[in-house]
Tab-separated table of C-alpha atoms in Angstrom:
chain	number	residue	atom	x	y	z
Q	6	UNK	CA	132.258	136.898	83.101
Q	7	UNK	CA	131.833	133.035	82.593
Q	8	UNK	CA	132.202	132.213	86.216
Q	9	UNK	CA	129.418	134.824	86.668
Q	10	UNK	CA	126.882	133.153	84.429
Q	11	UNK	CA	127.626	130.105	86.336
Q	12	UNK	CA	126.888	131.500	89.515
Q	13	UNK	CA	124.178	133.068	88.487
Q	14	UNK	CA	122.478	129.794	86.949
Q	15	UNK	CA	123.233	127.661	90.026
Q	16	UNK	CA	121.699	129.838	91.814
Q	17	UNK	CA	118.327	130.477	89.658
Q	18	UNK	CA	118.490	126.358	89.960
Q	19	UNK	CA	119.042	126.400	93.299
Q	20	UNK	CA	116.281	128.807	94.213
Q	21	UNK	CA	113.834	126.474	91.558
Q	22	UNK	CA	114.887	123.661	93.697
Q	23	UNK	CA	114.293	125.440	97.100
Q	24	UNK	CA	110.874	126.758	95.980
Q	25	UNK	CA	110.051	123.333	94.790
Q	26	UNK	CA	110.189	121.572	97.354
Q	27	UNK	CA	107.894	120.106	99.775
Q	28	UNK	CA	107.400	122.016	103.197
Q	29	UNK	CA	105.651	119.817	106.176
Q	30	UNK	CA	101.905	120.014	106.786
Q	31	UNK	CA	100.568	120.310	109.920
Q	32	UNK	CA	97.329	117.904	110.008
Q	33	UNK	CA	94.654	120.247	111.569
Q	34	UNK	CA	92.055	118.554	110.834
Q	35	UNK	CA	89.162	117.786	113.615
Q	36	UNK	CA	88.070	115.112	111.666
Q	37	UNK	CA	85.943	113.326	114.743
Q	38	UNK	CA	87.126	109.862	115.612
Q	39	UNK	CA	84.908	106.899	114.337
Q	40	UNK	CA	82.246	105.745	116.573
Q	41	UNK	CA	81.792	102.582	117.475
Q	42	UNK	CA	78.478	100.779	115.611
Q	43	UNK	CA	76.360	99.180	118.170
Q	44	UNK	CA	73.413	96.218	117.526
Q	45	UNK	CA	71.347	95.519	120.377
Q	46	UNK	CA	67.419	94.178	120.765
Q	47	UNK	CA	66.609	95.276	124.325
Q	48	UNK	CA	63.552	92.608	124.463
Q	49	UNK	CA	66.415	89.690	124.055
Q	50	UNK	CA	69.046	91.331	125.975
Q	51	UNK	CA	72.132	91.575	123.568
Q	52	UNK	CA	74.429	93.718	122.179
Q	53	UNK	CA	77.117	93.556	120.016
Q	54	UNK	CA	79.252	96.166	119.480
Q	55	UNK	CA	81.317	96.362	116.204
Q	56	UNK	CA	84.514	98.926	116.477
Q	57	UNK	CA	86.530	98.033	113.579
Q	58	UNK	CA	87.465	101.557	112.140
Q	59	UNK	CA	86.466	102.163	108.774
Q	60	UNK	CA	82.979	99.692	109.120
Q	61	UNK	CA	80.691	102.733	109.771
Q	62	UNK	CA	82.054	104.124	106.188
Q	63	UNK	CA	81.310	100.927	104.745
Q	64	UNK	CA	77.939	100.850	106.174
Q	65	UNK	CA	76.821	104.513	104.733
Q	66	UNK	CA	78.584	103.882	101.605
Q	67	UNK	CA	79.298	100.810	99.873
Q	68	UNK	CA	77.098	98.483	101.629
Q	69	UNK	CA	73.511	97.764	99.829
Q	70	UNK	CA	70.891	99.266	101.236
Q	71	UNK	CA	68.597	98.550	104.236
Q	72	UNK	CA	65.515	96.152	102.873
Q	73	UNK	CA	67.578	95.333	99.534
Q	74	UNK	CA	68.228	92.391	100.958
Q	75	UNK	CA	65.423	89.596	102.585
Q	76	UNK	CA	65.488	89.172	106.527
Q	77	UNK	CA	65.700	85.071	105.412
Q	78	UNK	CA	68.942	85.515	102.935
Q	79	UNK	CA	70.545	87.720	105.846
Q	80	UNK	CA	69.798	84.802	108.599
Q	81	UNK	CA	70.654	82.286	105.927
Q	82	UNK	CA	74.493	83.990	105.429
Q	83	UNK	CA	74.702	84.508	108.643
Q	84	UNK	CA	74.420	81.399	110.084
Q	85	UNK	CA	77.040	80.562	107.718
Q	86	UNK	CA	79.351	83.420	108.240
Q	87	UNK	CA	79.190	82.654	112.680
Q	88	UNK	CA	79.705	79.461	111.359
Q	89	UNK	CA	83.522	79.772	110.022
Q	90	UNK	CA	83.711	82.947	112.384
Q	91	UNK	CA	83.476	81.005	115.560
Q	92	UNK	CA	85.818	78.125	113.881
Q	93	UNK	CA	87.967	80.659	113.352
Q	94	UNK	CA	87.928	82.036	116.788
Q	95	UNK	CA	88.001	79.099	118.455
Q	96	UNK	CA	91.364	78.128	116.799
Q	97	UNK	CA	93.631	81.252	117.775
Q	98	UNK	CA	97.304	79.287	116.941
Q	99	UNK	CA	95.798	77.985	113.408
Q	100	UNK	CA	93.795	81.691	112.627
Q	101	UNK	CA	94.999	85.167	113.595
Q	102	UNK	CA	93.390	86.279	117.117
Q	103	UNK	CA	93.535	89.954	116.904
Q	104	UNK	CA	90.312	89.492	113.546
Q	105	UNK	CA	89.088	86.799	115.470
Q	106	UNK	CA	88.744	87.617	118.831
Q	107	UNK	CA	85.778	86.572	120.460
Q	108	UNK	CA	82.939	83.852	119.377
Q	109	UNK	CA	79.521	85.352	118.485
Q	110	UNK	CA	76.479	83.154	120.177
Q	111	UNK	CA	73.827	83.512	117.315
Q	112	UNK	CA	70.810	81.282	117.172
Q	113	UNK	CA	68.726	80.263	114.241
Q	114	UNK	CA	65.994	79.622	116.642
Q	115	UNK	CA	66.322	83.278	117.480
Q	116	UNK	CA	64.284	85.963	115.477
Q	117	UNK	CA	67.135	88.994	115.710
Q	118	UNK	CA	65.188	91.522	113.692
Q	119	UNK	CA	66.173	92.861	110.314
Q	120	UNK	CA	68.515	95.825	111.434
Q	121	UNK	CA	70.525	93.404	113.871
Q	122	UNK	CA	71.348	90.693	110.762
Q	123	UNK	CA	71.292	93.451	108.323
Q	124	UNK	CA	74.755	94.807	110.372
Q	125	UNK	CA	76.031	91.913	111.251
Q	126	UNK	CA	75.836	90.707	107.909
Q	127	UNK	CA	77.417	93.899	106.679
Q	128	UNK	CA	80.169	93.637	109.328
Q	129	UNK	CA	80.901	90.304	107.787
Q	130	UNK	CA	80.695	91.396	104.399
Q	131	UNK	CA	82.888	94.415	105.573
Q	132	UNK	CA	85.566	92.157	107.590
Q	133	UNK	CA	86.157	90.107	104.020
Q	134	UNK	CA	86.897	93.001	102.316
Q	135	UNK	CA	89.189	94.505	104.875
Q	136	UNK	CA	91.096	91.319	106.462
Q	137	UNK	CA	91.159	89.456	102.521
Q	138	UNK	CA	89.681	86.586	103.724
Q	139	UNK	CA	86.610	84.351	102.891
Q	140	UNK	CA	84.217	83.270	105.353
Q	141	UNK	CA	81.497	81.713	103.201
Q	142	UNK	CA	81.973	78.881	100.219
Q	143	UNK	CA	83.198	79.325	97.316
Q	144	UNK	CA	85.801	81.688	95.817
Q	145	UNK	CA	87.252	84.081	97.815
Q	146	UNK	CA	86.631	87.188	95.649
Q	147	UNK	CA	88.365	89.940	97.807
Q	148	UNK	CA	92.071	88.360	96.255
């Protein structure tokens, strides 16, 4: 009779266990792939196309809003952020090449437009966050 009980209760444990446990998912999901953002001014002829994934999430959600910021405090960081970006770039075996891969030509004799250093200031903004790096002065408050 004891050897029954046992049975019996390694089994109810068993079939706890078995019902317990995790069974694989299958990820059906369609969840559409992230599109690339794109900045262009047809009347200078450039275009910069930004397709880190995750920076069009940033954009609609965590970055400030369009016009919170002036057009002269966006060219202002800007100029600062190409600044240490094309450093960066230019000096692949001192700074990792696959963040910094190519050099961005930006003027400050050039009036971009608000939406084209609003993004690009966000992409910066976005890429300190993401890669834990600081591009401006200071402390680097994404550590």
């Amino acid at each position: 009779m004891k050897t029954l009980q046992h049975i019996l209760f390694l089994s109810i444990i068993g079939i706890m266990i078995w019902a317990c446990s995790s069974s694989p998912i299958k990820n059906t999901s369609n969840t559409p792939k992230e599109e690339p953002v794109v900045i262009a001014n047809d009347s200078l002829e450039y275009e910069i196309i930004i397709i880190d994934p995750g920076f069009t999430t940033y954009l609609n959600s965590i970055a400030k809003p369009e016009g919170f910021y002036s057009q002269q405090y966006l060219e202002n960081k800007n100029r600062l952020y190409v600044n240490t970006w094309n450093y960066r770039a230019r000096n692949p075996l001192q700074f990792n090449s696959n963040i910094y891969e190519n050099v961005i030509d930006y003027s400050p004799h050039v009036d971009y437009g608000y939406e084209v250093n609003y993004k690009l200031f966000n992409y910066f903004e976005f890429a300190q966050r993401k890669y834990r790096m600081n591009l401006g002065v200071g402390i680097n408050r994404w550590n």
